[in-house]
Amino acid sequence: MSAQHLFPPIRELAEEVRAKRTSALDQARTALNAIRRADFGAEGLNAFISYDAARAEAAAAAVDAAVAAGGDGLALAGVPVAIKDNICTLDLPTTCGSRILEGYRSPYDATVVRRLRAAGAVVVGKTNLDEFAMGSSTENSAFGPTRNPFDLARVPGGSSGGSAAAVAAGVVPAALGSDTGGSVRQPAALCGVVGIKPTYGRVSRYGLVAFASSLDQVGTFGRTVADAAALLEVISGPDPLDSTCADRAVPAFGRELERDAQGLVVGVPKEYFPPELDGRIARLCREALERLRAAGATVREISLPHTRYAIPTYYIIAPAEASSNLARYDGVRYGLRAPGADATLAVYEVTRSLGFGAEVKRRIMLGTYALSAGYYEQYYGRAQRVRALIAQDFRRAFQDGVDVIFTPTTPSVAFRIGEKTEDPYQMYLADIFTVTANLAAVPGLSLPIGRVDGLPVGAQVLADRWNEAGMIRAAAALERALRGAP
Ligand code: GLN
């Protein structure tokens, strides 16, 4: 299956709605019908955990009413969007792909959701994910795996696999995900769409269920750089409800889209082209770089020497923070409470045994160990110091005059469902090229650069902190150069 292009580019769609040539209600119905058609049954994508047609239609009708009342400032008027199910919404359950949140309803919308709605977007459903965003394939979901629209026997990547698959299948024009170590960029690559992880602190985390607080960011999916950037522009910016969200003005990302690659300096880190990288992906990367060069960019080899420590560093820090964040699921405050236990400790134990899946338990054990008295310095403390070195690698590269860094997004194309589930370490390696951006707090974007055996391949564009504008400019220029490809 390939994208069915039910929707025009987002800016056009919103313009059509504002001009009343179509309605938000029609657009919402198109998306809801596509969900019903594509998502369920043996051949379905299983990209959605929940949707509520009546509420989505009511929200869409409200947007149409706002347009009729002269609300022409709505940047995303009538744009149907899907939201990863670890982002809180008032009108739909928030499950995090976990049994432990069974029956939970958030009493508020996440800031990102509130901003999308205020811009006229219509939330049509919540998407599947690895439990608490831990994973790279969307197989660790209590609601079953999502399938890749390009090959139903393969994973869409993860953890935001539902959002990526929904955009790739054309069910919605855009979606939100979250990216702690690659969970937006990696599924974007494996599903042939664009995914953006902003600079840490660009986007509010208020209402994003915490996995690893120092790494988590909400990110966006779209079919093109323009579409993913349009959503990013709306959700970015300071939020008094999140103290880690920076007090920084948001540049107009849309202005970067038409700029060319003339004078752009692109760094290519040699550490991101190891022997394990699929040779056909390496070739597509070289061809993409050739196109950028032809469009006026300078391409330069660089080194990010601490790259090889990224996976071990990430898998200390992320589980450590996760073990602390997940302590709140105690059978008392949220969702599930296992029946049959009455003593307090037994309630915790039975609820958490039943409610969490295997990967979440693995992370809690890893993290609790790394944080335990006597080991804290040896593991968490040391990982934080290595993290600083990884961030320094990036800082130096950008200080040396590189505007953006270009890498493959993933070492392989989408793998088969079940292929890596028995071997967590192999699964962790699926994020080998993406975790560094989270550790260094820099923005990253994945865009499609071609196919191998009919399966999408993505390239990653990284930029210095707060330079989403430069990253979007480079990615849009590359996208245009590739479109001109023979
Ligand atoms: N795959 C990585 C992990 O399992 C990253 C997940 C994410 O970015 N949320 O932790």
mmCIF file with all atom_site columns, N, CA, C and O and ligand atoms in Angstrom, residues 133-136 159 179-183 211 314-315 363 431, ligand 1:
data_model
loop_
_atom_site.group_PDB
_atom_site.id
_atom_site.type_symbol
_atom_site.label_atom_id
_atom_site.label_alt_id
_atom_site.label_comp_id
_atom_site.label_asym_id
_atom_site.label_entity_id
_atom_site.label_seq_id
_atom_site.pdbx_PDB_ins_code
_atom_site.Cartn_x
_atom_site.Cartn_y
_atom_site.Cartn_z
_atom_site.occupancy
_atom_site.B_iso_or_equiv
_atom_site.pdbx_formal_charge
_atom_site.auth_seq_id
_atom_site.auth_comp_id
_atom_site.auth_asym_id
_atom_site.auth_atom_id
_atom_site.pdbx_PDB_model_num
ATOM   1  N N  . ALA A 1 133 ? 6.295  4.405  25.395 1.00 0.00 ? 133 ALA A N  1
ATOM   2  C CA . ALA A 1 133 ? 7.261  4.872  24.381 1.00 0.00 ? 133 ALA A CA 1
ATOM   3  C C  . ALA A 1 133 ? 8.594  4.160  24.464 1.00 0.00 ? 133 ALA A C  1
ATOM   4  O O  . ALA A 1 133 ? 9.610  4.653  23.980 1.00 0.00 ? 133 ALA A O  1
ATOM   5  N N  . MET A 1 134 ? 8.600  2.972  25.086 1.00 0.00 ? 134 MET A N  1
ATOM   6  C CA . MET A 1 134 ? 9.846  2.205  25.190 1.00 0.00 ? 134 MET A CA 1
ATOM   7  C C  . MET A 1 134 ? 9.888  1.141  24.119 1.00 0.00 ? 134 MET A C  1
ATOM   8  O O  . MET A 1 134 ? 9.258  0.094  24.244 1.00 0.00 ? 134 MET A O  1
ATOM   9  N N  . GLY A 1 135 ? 10.640 1.419  23.062 1.00 0.00 ? 135 GLY A N  1
ATOM   10 C CA . GLY A 1 135 ? 10.761 0.440  21.995 1.00 0.00 ? 135 GLY A CA 1
ATOM   11 C C  . GLY A 1 135 ? 11.024 1.105  20.670 1.00 0.00 ? 135 GLY A C  1
ATOM   12 O O  . GLY A 1 135 ? 11.027 2.338  20.565 1.00 0.00 ? 135 GLY A O  1
ATOM   13 N N  . SER A 1 136 ? 11.265 0.286  19.663 1.00 0.00 ? 136 SER A N  1
ATOM   14 C CA . SER A 1 136 ? 11.617 0.785  18.338 1.00 0.00 ? 136 SER A CA 1
ATOM   15 C C  . SER A 1 136 ? 10.794 0.129  17.254 1.00 0.00 ? 136 SER A C  1
ATOM   16 O O  . SER A 1 136 ? 11.162 0.141  16.088 1.00 0.00 ? 136 SER A O  1
ATOM   17 N N  . SER A 1 159 ? 9.056  4.412  18.854 1.00 0.00 ? 159 SER A N  1
ATOM   18 C CA . SER A 1 159 ? 7.821  3.968  19.472 1.00 0.00 ? 159 SER A CA 1
ATOM   19 C C  . SER A 1 159 ? 6.573  4.624  18.899 1.00 0.00 ? 159 SER A C  1
ATOM   20 O O  . SER A 1 159 ? 5.464  4.147  19.123 1.00 0.00 ? 159 SER A O  1
ATOM   21 N N  . ASP A 1 179 ? 9.650  11.787 21.083 1.00 0.00 ? 179 ASP A N  1
ATOM   22 C CA . ASP A 1 179 ? 10.973 11.304 20.694 1.00 0.00 ? 179 ASP A CA 1
ATOM   23 C C  . ASP A 1 179 ? 11.904 11.454 21.886 1.00 0.00 ? 179 ASP A C  1
ATOM   24 O O  . ASP A 1 179 ? 12.255 12.560 22.271 1.00 0.00 ? 179 ASP A O  1
ATOM   25 N N  . THR A 1 180 ? 12.281 10.306 22.467 1.00 0.00 ? 180 THR A N  1
ATOM   26 C CA . THR A 1 180 ? 13.168 10.273 23.628 1.00 0.00 ? 180 THR A CA 1
ATOM   27 C C  . THR A 1 180 ? 14.551 9.818  23.206 1.00 0.00 ? 180 THR A C  1
ATOM   28 O O  . THR A 1 180 ? 15.566 10.220 23.785 1.00 0.00 ? 180 THR A O  1
ATOM   29 N N  . GLY A 1 181 ? 14.556 8.959  22.153 1.00 0.00 ? 181 GLY A N  1
ATOM   30 C CA . GLY A 1 181 ? 15.825 8.461  21.624 1.00 0.00 ? 181 GLY A CA 1
ATOM   31 C C  . GLY A 1 181 ? 15.728 8.206  20.131 1.00 0.00 ? 181 GLY A C  1
ATOM   32 O O  . GLY A 1 181 ? 16.582 7.536  19.550 1.00 0.00 ? 181 GLY A O  1
ATOM   33 N N  . GLY A 1 182 ? 14.651 8.664  19.520 1.00 0.00 ? 182 GLY A N  1
ATOM   34 C CA . GLY A 1 182 ? 14.491 8.435  18.087 1.00 0.00 ? 182 GLY A CA 1
ATOM   35 C C  . GLY A 1 182 ? 13.079 8.087  17.683 1.00 0.00 ? 182 GLY A C  1
ATOM   36 O O  . GLY A 1 182 ? 12.788 7.841  16.501 1.00 0.00 ? 182 GLY A O  1
ATOM   37 N N  . SER A 1 183 ? 12.168 8.089  18.624 1.00 0.00 ? 183 SER A N  1
ATOM   38 C CA . SER A 1 183 ? 10.827 7.555  18.390 1.00 0.00 ? 183 SER A CA 1
ATOM   39 C C  . SER A 1 183 ? 9.962  8.322  17.408 1.00 0.00 ? 183 SER A C  1
ATOM   40 O O  . SER A 1 183 ? 8.882  7.842  17.052 1.00 0.00 ? 183 SER A O  1
ATOM   41 N N  . PHE A 1 211 ? 8.574  9.749  30.140 1.00 0.00 ? 211 PHE A N  1
ATOM   42 C CA . PHE A 1 211 ? 9.383  8.526  30.036 1.00 0.00 ? 211 PHE A CA 1
ATOM   43 C C  . PHE A 1 211 ? 10.745 8.872  30.641 1.00 0.00 ? 211 PHE A C  1
ATOM   44 O O  . PHE A 1 211 ? 11.038 8.514  31.776 1.00 0.00 ? 211 PHE A O  1
ATOM   45 N N  . TYR A 1 314 ? 22.764 6.214  26.660 1.00 0.00 ? 314 TYR A N  1
ATOM   46 C CA . TYR A 1 314 ? 21.309 6.351  26.613 1.00 0.00 ? 314 TYR A CA 1
ATOM   47 C C  . TYR A 1 314 ? 20.625 5.277  27.467 1.00 0.00 ? 314 TYR A C  1
ATOM   48 O O  . TYR A 1 314 ? 19.674 5.558  28.186 1.00 0.00 ? 314 TYR A O  1
ATOM   49 N N  . TYR A 1 315 ? 21.110 4.041  27.386 1.00 0.00 ? 315 TYR A N  1
ATOM   50 C CA . TYR A 1 315 ? 20.446 2.950  28.102 1.00 0.00 ? 315 TYR A CA 1
ATOM   51 C C  . TYR A 1 315 ? 20.823 2.877  29.582 1.00 0.00 ? 315 TYR A C  1
ATOM   52 O O  . TYR A 1 315 ? 20.429 1.943  30.280 1.00 0.00 ? 315 TYR A O  1
ATOM   53 N N  . ARG A 1 363 ? 13.167 -2.121 31.842 1.00 0.00 ? 363 ARG A N  1
ATOM   54 C CA . ARG A 1 363 ? 13.720 -0.771 32.014 1.00 0.00 ? 363 ARG A CA 1
ATOM   55 C C  . ARG A 1 363 ? 13.701 -0.361 33.489 1.00 0.00 ? 363 ARG A C  1
ATOM   56 O O  . ARG A 1 363 ? 14.613 0.291  33.971 1.00 0.00 ? 363 ARG A O  1
ATOM   57 N N  . ASP A 1 431 ? 18.162 2.365  17.132 1.00 0.00 ? 431 ASP A N  1
ATOM   58 C CA . ASP A 1 431 ? 18.226 3.805  17.396 1.00 0.00 ? 431 ASP A CA 1
ATOM   59 C C  . ASP A 1 431 ? 19.644 4.334  17.454 1.00 0.00 ? 431 ASP A C  1
ATOM   60 O O  . ASP A 1 431 ? 19.882 5.425  17.963 1.00 0.00 ? 431 ASP A O  1
HETATM 61 N N1 . GLN B 2 .   ? 13.838 3.096  21.082 1.00 0.00 ? 1   GLN B N1 1
HETATM 62 C C1 . GLN B 2 .   ? 14.283 3.939  22.157 1.00 0.00 ? 1   GLN B C1 1
HETATM 63 C C2 . GLN B 2 .   ? 13.859 3.332  23.462 1.00 0.00 ? 1   GLN B C2 1
HETATM 64 O O1 . GLN B 2 .   ? 13.326 2.276  23.425 1.00 0.00 ? 1   GLN B O1 1
HETATM 65 C C3 . GLN B 2 .   ? 13.736 5.316  21.986 1.00 0.00 ? 1   GLN B C3 1
HETATM 66 C C4 . GLN B 2 .   ? 12.298 5.419  22.330 1.00 0.00 ? 1   GLN B C4 1
HETATM 67 C C5 . GLN B 2 .   ? 11.765 6.820  22.225 1.00 0.00 ? 1   GLN B C5 1
HETATM 68 O O2 . GLN B 2 .   ? 12.336 7.702  21.591 1.00 0.00 ? 1   GLN B O2 1
HETATM 69 N N2 . GLN B 2 .   ? 10.677 7.055  22.904 1.00 0.00 ? 1   GLN B N2 1
HETATM 70 O O3 . GLN B 2 .   ? 14.044 3.850  24.511 1.00 0.00 ? 1   GLN B O3 1
#
